PDB file of C-alpha atoms in Angstrom:
ATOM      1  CA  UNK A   1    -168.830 -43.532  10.273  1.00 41.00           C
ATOM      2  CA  UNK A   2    -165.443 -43.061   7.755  1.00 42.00           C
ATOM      3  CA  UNK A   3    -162.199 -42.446   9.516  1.00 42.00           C
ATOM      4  CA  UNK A   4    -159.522 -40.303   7.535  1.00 45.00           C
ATOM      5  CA  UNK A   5    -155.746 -41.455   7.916  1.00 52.00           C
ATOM      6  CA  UNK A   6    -153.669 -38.919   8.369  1.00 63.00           C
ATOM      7  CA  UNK A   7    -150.575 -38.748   6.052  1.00 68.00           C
ATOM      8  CA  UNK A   8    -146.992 -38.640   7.764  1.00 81.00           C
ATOM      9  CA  UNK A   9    -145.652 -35.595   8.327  1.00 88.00           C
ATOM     10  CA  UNK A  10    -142.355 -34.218   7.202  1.00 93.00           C
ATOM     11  CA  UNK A  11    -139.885 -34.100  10.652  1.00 95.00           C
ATOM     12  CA  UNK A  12    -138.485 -30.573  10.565  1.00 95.00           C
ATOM     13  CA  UNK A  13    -136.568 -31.052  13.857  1.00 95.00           C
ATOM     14  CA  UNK A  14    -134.512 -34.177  12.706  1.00 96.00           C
ATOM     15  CA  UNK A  15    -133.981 -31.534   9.370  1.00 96.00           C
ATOM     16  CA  UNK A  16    -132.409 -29.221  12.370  1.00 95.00           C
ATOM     17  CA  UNK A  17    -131.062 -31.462  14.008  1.00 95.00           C
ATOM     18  CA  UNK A  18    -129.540 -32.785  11.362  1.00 95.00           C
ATOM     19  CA  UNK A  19    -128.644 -29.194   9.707  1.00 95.00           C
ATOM     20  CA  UNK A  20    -127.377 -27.828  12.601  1.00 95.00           C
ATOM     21  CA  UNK A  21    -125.218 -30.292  14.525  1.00 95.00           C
ATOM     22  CA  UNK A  22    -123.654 -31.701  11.077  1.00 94.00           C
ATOM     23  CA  UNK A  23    -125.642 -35.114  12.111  1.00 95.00           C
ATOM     24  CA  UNK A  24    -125.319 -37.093   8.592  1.00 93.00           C
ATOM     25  CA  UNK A  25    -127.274 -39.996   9.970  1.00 94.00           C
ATOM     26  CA  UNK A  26    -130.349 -38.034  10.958  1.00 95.00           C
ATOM     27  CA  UNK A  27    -130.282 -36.373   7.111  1.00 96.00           C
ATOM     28  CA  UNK A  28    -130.204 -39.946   5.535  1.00 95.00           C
ATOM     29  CA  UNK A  29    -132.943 -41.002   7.394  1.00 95.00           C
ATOM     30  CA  UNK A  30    -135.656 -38.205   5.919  1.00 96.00           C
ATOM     31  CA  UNK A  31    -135.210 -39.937   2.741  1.00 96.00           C
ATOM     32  CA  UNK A  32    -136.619 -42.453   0.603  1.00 95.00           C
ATOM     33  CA  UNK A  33    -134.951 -45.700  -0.958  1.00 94.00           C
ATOM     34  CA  UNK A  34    -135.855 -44.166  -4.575  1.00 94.00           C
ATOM     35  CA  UNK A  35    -134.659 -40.392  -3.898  1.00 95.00           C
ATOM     36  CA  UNK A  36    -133.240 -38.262  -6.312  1.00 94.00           C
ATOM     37  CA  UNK A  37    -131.350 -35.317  -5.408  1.00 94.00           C
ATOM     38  CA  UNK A  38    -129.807 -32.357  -7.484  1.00 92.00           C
ATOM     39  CA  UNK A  39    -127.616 -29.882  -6.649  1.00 89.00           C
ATOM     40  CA  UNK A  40    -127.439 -26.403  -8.519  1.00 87.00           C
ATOM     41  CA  UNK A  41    -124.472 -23.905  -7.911  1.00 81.00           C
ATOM     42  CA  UNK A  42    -121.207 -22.068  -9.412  1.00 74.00           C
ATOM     43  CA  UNK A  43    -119.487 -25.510 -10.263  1.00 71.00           C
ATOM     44  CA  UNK A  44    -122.841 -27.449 -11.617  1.00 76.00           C
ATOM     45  CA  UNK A  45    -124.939 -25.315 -13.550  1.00 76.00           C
ATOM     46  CA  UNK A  46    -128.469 -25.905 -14.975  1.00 80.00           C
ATOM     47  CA  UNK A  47    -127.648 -27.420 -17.941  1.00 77.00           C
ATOM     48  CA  UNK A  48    -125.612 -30.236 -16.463  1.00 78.00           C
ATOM     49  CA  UNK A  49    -126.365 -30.023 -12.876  1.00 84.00           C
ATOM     50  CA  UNK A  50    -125.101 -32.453  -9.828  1.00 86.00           C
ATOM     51  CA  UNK A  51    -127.288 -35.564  -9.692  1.00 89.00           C
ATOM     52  CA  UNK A  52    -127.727 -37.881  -6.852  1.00 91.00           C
ATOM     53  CA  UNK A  53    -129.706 -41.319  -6.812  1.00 92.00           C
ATOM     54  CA  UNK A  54    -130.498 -43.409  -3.820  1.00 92.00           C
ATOM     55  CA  UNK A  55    -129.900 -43.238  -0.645  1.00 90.00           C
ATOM     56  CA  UNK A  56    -126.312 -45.262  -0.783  1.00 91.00           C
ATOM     57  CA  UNK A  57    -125.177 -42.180  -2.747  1.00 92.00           C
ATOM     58  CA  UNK A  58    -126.873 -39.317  -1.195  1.00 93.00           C
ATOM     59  CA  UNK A  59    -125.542 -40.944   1.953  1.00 91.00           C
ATOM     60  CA  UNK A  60    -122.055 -40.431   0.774  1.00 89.00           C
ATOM     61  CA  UNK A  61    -122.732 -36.674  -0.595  1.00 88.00           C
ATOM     62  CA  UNK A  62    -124.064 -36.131   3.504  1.00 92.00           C
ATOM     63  CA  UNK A  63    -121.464 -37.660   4.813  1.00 90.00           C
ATOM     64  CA  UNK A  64    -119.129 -34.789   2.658  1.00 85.00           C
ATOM     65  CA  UNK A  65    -121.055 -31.899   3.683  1.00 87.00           C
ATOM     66  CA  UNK A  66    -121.676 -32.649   7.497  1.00 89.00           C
ATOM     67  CA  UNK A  67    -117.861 -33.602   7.963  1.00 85.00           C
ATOM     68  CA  UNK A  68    -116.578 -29.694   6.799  1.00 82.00           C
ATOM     69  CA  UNK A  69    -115.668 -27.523   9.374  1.00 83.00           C
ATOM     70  CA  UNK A  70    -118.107 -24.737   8.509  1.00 86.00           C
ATOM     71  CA  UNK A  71    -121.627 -23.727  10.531  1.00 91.00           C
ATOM     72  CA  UNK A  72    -125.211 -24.833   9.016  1.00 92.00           C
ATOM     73  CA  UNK A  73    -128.137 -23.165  10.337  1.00 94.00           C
ATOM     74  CA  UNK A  74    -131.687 -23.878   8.990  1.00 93.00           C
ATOM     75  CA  UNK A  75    -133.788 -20.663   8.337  1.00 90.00           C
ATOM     76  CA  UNK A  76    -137.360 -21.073   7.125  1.00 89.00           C
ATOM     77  CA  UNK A  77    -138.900 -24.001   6.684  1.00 91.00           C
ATOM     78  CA  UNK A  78    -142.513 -24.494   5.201  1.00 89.00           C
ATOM     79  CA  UNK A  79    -144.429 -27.709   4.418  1.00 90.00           C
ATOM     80  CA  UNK A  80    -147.586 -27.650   2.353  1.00 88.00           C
ATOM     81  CA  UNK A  81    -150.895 -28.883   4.453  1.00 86.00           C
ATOM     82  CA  UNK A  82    -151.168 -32.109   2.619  1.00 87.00           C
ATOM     83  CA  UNK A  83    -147.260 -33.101   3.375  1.00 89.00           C
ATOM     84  CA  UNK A  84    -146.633 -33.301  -0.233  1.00 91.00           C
ATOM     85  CA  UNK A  85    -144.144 -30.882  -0.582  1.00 92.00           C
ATOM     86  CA  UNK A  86    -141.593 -28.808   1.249  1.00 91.00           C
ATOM     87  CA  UNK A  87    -139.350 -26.166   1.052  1.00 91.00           C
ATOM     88  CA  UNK A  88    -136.409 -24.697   3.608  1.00 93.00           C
ATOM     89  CA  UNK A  89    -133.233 -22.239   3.500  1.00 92.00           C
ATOM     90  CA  UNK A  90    -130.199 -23.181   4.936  1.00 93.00           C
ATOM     91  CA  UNK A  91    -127.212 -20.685   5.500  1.00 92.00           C
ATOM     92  CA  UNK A  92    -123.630 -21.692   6.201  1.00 90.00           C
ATOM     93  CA  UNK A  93    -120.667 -20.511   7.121  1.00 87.00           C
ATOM     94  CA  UNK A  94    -116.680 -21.389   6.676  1.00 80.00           C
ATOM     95  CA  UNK A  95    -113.770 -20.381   8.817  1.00 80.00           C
ATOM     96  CA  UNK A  96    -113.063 -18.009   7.458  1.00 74.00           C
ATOM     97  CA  UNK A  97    -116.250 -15.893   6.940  1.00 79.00           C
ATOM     98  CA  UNK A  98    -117.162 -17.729   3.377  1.00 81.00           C
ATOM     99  CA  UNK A  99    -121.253 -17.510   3.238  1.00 86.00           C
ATOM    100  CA  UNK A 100    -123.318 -20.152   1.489  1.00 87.00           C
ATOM    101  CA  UNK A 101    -126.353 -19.937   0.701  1.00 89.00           C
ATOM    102  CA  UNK A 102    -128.958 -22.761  -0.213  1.00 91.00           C
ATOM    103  CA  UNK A 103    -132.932 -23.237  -1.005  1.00 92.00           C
ATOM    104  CA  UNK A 104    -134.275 -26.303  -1.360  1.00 92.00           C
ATOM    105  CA  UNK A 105    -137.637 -27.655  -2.741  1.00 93.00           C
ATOM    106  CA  UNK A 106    -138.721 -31.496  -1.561  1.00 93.00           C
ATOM    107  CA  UNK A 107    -141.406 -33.780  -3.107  1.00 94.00           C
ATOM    108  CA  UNK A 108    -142.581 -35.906  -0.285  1.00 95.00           C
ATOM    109  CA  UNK A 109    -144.069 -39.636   0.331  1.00 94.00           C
ATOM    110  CA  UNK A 110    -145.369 -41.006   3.883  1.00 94.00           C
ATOM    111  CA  UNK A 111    -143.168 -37.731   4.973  1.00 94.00           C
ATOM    112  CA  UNK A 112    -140.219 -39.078   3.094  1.00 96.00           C
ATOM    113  CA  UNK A 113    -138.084 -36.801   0.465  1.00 96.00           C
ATOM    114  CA  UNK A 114    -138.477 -38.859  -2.997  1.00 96.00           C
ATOM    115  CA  UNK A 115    -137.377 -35.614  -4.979  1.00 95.00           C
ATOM    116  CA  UNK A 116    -135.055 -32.842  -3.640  1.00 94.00           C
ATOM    117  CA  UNK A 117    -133.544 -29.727  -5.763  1.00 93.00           C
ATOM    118  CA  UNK A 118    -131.364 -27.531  -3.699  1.00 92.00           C
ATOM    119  CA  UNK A 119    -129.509 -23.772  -5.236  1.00 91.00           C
ATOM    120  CA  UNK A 120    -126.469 -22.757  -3.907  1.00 87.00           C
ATOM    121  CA  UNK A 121    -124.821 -19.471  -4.152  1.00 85.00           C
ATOM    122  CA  UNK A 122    -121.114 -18.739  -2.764  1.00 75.00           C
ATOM    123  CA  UNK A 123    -119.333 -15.829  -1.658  1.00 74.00           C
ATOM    124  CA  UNK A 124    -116.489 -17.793  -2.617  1.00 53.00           C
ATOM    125  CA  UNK A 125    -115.439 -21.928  -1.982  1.00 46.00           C
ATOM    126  CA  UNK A 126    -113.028 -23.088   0.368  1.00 45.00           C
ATOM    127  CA  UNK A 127    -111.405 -25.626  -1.401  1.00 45.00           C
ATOM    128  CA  UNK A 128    -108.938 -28.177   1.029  1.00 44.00           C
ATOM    129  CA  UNK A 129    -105.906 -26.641  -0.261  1.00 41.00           C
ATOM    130  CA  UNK A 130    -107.581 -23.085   1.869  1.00 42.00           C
ATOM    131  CA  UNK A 131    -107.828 -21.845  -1.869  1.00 47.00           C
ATOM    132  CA  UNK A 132    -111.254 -19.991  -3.011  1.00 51.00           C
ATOM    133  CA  UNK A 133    -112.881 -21.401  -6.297  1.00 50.00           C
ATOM    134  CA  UNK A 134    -112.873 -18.261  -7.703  1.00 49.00           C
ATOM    135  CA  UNK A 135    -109.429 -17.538  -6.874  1.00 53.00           C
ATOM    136  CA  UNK A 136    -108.942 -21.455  -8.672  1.00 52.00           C
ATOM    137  CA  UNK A 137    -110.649 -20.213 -11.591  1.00 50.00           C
ATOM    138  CA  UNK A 138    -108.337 -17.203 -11.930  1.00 52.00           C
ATOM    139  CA  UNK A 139    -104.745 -18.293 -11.387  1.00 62.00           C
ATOM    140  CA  UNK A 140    -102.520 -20.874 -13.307  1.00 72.00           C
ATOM    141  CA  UNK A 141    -102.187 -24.029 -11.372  1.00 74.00           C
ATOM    142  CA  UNK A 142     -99.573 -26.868 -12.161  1.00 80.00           C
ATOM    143  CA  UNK A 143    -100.323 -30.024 -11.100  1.00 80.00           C
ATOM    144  CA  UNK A 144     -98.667 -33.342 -10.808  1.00 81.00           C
ATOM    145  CA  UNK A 145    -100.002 -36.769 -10.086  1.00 87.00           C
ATOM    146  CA  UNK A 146     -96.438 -38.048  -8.946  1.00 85.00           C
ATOM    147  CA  UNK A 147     -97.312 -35.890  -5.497  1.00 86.00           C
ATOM    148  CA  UNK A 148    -100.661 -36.809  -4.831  1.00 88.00           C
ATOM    149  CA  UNK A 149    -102.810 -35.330  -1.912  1.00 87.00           C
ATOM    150  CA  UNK A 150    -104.116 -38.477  -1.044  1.00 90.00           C
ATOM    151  CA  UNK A 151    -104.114 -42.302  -1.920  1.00 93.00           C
ATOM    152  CA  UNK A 152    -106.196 -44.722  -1.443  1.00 93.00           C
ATOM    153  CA  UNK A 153    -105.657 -48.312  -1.857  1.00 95.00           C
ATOM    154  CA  UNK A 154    -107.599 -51.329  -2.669  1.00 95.00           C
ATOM    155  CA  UNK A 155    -107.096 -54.903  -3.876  1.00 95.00           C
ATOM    156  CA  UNK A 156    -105.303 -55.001  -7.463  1.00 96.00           C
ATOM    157  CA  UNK A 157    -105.397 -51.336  -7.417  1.00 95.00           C
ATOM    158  CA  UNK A 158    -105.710 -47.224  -6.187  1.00 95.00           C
ATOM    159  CA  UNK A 159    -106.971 -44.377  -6.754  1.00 94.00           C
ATOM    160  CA  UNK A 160    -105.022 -41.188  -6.710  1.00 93.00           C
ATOM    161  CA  UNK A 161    -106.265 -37.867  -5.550  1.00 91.00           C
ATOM    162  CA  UNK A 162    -105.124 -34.275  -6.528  1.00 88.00           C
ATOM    163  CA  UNK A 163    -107.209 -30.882  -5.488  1.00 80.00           C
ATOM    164  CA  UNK A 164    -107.410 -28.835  -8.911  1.00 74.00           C
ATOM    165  CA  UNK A 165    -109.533 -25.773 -10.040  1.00 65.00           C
ATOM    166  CA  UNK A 166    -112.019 -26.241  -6.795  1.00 63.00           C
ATOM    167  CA  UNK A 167    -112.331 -29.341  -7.138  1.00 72.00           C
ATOM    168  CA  UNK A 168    -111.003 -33.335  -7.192  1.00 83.00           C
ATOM    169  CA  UNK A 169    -109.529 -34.986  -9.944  1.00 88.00           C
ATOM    170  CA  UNK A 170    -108.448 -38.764  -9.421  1.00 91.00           C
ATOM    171  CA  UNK A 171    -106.311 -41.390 -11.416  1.00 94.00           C
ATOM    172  CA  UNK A 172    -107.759 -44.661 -11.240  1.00 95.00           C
ATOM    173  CA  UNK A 173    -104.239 -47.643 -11.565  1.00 96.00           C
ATOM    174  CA  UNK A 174    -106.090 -50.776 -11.780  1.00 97.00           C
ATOM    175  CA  UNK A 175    -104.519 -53.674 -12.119  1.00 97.00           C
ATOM    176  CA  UNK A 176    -105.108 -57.623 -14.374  1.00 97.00           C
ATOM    177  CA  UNK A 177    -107.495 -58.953 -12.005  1.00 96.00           C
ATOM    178  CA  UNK A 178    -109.078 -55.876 -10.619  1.00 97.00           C
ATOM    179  CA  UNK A 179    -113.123 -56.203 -10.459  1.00 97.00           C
ATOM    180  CA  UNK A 180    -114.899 -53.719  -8.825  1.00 97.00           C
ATOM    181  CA  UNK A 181    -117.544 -56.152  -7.116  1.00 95.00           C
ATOM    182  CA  UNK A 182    -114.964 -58.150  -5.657  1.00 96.00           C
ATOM    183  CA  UNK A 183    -112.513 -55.149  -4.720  1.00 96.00           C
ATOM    184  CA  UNK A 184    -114.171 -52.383  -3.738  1.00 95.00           C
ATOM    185  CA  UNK A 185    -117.909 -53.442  -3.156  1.00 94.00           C
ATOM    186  CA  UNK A 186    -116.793 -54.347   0.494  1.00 93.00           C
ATOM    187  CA  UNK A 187    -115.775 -50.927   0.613  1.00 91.00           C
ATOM    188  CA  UNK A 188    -118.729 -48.910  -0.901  1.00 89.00           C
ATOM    189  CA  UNK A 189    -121.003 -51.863   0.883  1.00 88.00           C
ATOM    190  CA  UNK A 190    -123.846 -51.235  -2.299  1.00 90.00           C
ATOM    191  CA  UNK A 191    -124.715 -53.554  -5.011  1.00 92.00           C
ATOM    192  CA  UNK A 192    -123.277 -51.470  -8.088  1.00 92.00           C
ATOM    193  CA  UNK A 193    -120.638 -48.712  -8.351  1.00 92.00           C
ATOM    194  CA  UNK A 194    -122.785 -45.828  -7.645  1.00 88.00           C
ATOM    195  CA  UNK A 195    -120.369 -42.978  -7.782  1.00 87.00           C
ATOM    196  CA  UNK A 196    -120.628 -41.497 -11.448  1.00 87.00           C
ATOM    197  CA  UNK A 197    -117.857 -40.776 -13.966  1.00 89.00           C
ATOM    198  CA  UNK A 198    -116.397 -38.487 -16.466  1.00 89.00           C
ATOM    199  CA  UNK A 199    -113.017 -40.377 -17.446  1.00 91.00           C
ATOM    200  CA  UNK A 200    -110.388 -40.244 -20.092  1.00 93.00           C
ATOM    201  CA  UNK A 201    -109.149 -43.591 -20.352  1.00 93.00           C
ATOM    202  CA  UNK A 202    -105.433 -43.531 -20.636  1.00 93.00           C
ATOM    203  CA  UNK A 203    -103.902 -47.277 -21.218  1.00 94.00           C
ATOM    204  CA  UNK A 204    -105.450 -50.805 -20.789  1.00 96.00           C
ATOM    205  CA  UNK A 205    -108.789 -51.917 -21.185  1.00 97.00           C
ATOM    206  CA  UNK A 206    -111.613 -51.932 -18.980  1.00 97.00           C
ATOM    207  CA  UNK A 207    -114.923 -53.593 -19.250  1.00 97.00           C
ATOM    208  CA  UNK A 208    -117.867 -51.777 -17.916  1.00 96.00           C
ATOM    209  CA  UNK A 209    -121.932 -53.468 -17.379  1.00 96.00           C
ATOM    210  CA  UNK A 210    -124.395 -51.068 -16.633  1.00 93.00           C
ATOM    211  CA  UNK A 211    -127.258 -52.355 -14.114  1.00 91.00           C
ATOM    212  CA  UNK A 212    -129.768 -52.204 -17.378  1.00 91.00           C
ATOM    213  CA  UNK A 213    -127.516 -55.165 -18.925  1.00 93.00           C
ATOM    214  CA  UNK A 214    -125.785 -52.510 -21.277  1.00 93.00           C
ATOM    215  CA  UNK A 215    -121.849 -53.794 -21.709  1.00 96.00           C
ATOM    216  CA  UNK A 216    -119.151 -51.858 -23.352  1.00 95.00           C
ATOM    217  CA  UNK A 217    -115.324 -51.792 -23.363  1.00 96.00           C
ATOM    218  CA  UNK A 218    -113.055 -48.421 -22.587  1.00 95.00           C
ATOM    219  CA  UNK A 219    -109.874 -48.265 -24.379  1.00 94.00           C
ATOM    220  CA  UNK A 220    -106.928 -45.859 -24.585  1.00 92.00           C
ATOM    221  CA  UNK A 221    -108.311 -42.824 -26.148  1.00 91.00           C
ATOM    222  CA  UNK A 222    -111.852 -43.121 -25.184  1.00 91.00           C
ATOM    223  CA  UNK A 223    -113.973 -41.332 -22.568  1.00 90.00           C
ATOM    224  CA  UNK A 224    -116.798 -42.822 -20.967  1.00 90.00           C
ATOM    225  CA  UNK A 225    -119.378 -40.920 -18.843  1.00 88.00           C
ATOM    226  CA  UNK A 226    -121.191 -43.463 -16.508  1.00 89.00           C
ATOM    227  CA  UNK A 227    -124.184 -42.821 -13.862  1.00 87.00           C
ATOM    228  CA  UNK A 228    -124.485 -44.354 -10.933  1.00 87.00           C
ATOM    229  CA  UNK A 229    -125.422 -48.335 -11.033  1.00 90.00           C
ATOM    230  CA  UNK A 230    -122.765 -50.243 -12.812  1.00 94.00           C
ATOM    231  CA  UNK A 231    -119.693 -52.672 -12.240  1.00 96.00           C
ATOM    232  CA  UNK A 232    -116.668 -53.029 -14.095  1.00 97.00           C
ATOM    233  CA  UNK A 233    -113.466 -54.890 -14.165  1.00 97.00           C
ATOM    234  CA  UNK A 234    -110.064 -55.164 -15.920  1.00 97.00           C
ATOM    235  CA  UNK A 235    -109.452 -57.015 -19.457  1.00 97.00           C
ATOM    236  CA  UNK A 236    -106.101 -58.187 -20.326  1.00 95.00           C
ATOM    237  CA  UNK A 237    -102.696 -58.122 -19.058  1.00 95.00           C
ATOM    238  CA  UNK A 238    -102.187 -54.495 -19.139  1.00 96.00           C
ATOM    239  CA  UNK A 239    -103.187 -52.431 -16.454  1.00 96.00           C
ATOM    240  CA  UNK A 240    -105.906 -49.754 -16.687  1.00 96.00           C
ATOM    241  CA  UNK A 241    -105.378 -46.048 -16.016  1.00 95.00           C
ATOM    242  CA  UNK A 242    -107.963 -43.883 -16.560  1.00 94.00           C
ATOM    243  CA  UNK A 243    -108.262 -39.669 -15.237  1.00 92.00           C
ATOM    244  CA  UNK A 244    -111.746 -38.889 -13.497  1.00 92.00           C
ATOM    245  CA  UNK A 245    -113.017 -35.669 -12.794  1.00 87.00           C
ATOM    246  CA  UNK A 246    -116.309 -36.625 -11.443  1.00 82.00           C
ATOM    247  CA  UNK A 247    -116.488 -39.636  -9.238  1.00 83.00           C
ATOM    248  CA  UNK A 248    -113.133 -39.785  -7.123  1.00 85.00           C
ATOM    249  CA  UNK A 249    -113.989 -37.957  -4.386  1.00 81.00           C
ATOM    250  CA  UNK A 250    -115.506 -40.755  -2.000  1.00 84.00           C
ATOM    251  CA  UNK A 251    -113.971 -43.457  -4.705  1.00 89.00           C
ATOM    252  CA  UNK A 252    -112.353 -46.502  -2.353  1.00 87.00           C
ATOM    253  CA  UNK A 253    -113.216 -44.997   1.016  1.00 84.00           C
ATOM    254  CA  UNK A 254    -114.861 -47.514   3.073  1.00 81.00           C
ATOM    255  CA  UNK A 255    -118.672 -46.094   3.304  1.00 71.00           C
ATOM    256  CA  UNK A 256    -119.480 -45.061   6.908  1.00 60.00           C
TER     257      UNK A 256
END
């Protein structure tokens, strides 16, 4: 007589649970190691959507989402009868009345998300200045990074934050001696650097080794765009300053 193992099944209440009481920890754990998740909405459009990969990373884009102040509740939820795939809608709300609304499709293993594409659509984002992104997209804004929002410090250097547009924009000051496994690994508490960049390098030179072996050096004048899964570290005795629009929001916060 054959037996037939049954496959494990996706767990829709820790989803809720995790959904509706903003419980990051419960999200992280419905994923696999290996997942990939990407994010389609206003800001990050088909062609060059928001991609996410590994748990250190998708653990930092939870922890983002669950700390807002803003109301998730999970709508329908179906999961096919082999526990292969899934597929949910989540609705959320701001303080002040902003809707969002998200559908998400999941490729599954041992009830584990390896794959995960979610849509978003906005009334309008609630940026941390309490300004919409379309109203950002609409009106002149003048910026300066000698009155940052926020700083954050770390050994031989800092990362400076300014809200712009909808969105975060950092400077990254790093100074001779600055490595990012020795000074901000601790921090992140992951093997490479796996926030992702879009910089314009400004002065100095930094030298950058992707987890694949690749190495290259960044100069004044060049722009590097970097996925996640790389280390880098200053070269020379000038310091490095370099603008990012794509990886400062969590950069140099010590991972929860």
């Amino acid at each position: 007589m054959s037996t037939t193992q049954s496959r494990p099944m996706f767990d829709i209440e820790m989803l809720r649970r995790g959904i509706e009481d903003r419980d990051a920890s419960a999200l992280k754990g419905l994923y696999a190691q290996d997942a990939r998740l990407t994010v389609v909405d206003h800001r990050d459009q088909p062609s060059h959507p928001h991609e996410i990969t590994g748990t250190a990373a998708i653990g930092e884009f939870l922890d983002d989402v669950c700390g807002r102040e803003m109301e998730h509740h999970l709508g329908q939820v179906v999961v096919s009868p082999d526990g292969s795939h899934a597929a949910y809608l989540e609705e959320c709300r701001y303080p002040d009345g902003t809707r969002v609304l998200s559908t998400s499709m999941l490729d599954l293993r041992d009830g584990l998300v390896t794959t995960q594409t979610s849509l978003q659509a906005w009334d309008e984002e609630t940026t941390t200045e309490g300004m919409t992104a379309a109203k950002a997209a609409t009106q002149a804004q003048h910026l300066d990074f000698s009155a940052p929002a926020e700083v954050r410090t770390f050994p031989h250097g800092r990362v400076e934050i300014i809200n712009a547009g909808g969105g975060v924009v950092g400077r990254l000051v790093l100074e001779p001696g600055w490595r990012w496994s020795q000074d901000v690994k601790p921090l992140a508490g992951t093997e490479w650097c796996e926030a992702p960049h879009f910089q314009y390098h400004v002065s100095g030179t930094i030298r950058i080794r992707m987890a694949d072996g690749t190495e290259f050096d960044a100069k004044a004048g060049d722009i590097t765009v970097l996925p996640s899964g790389h280390d880098a570290w200053v070269i020379g005795d000038e310091p490095v300053v370099a603008i990012d629009w794509q990886g400062a929001l969590h950069y140099g916060q010590k991972a929860a």
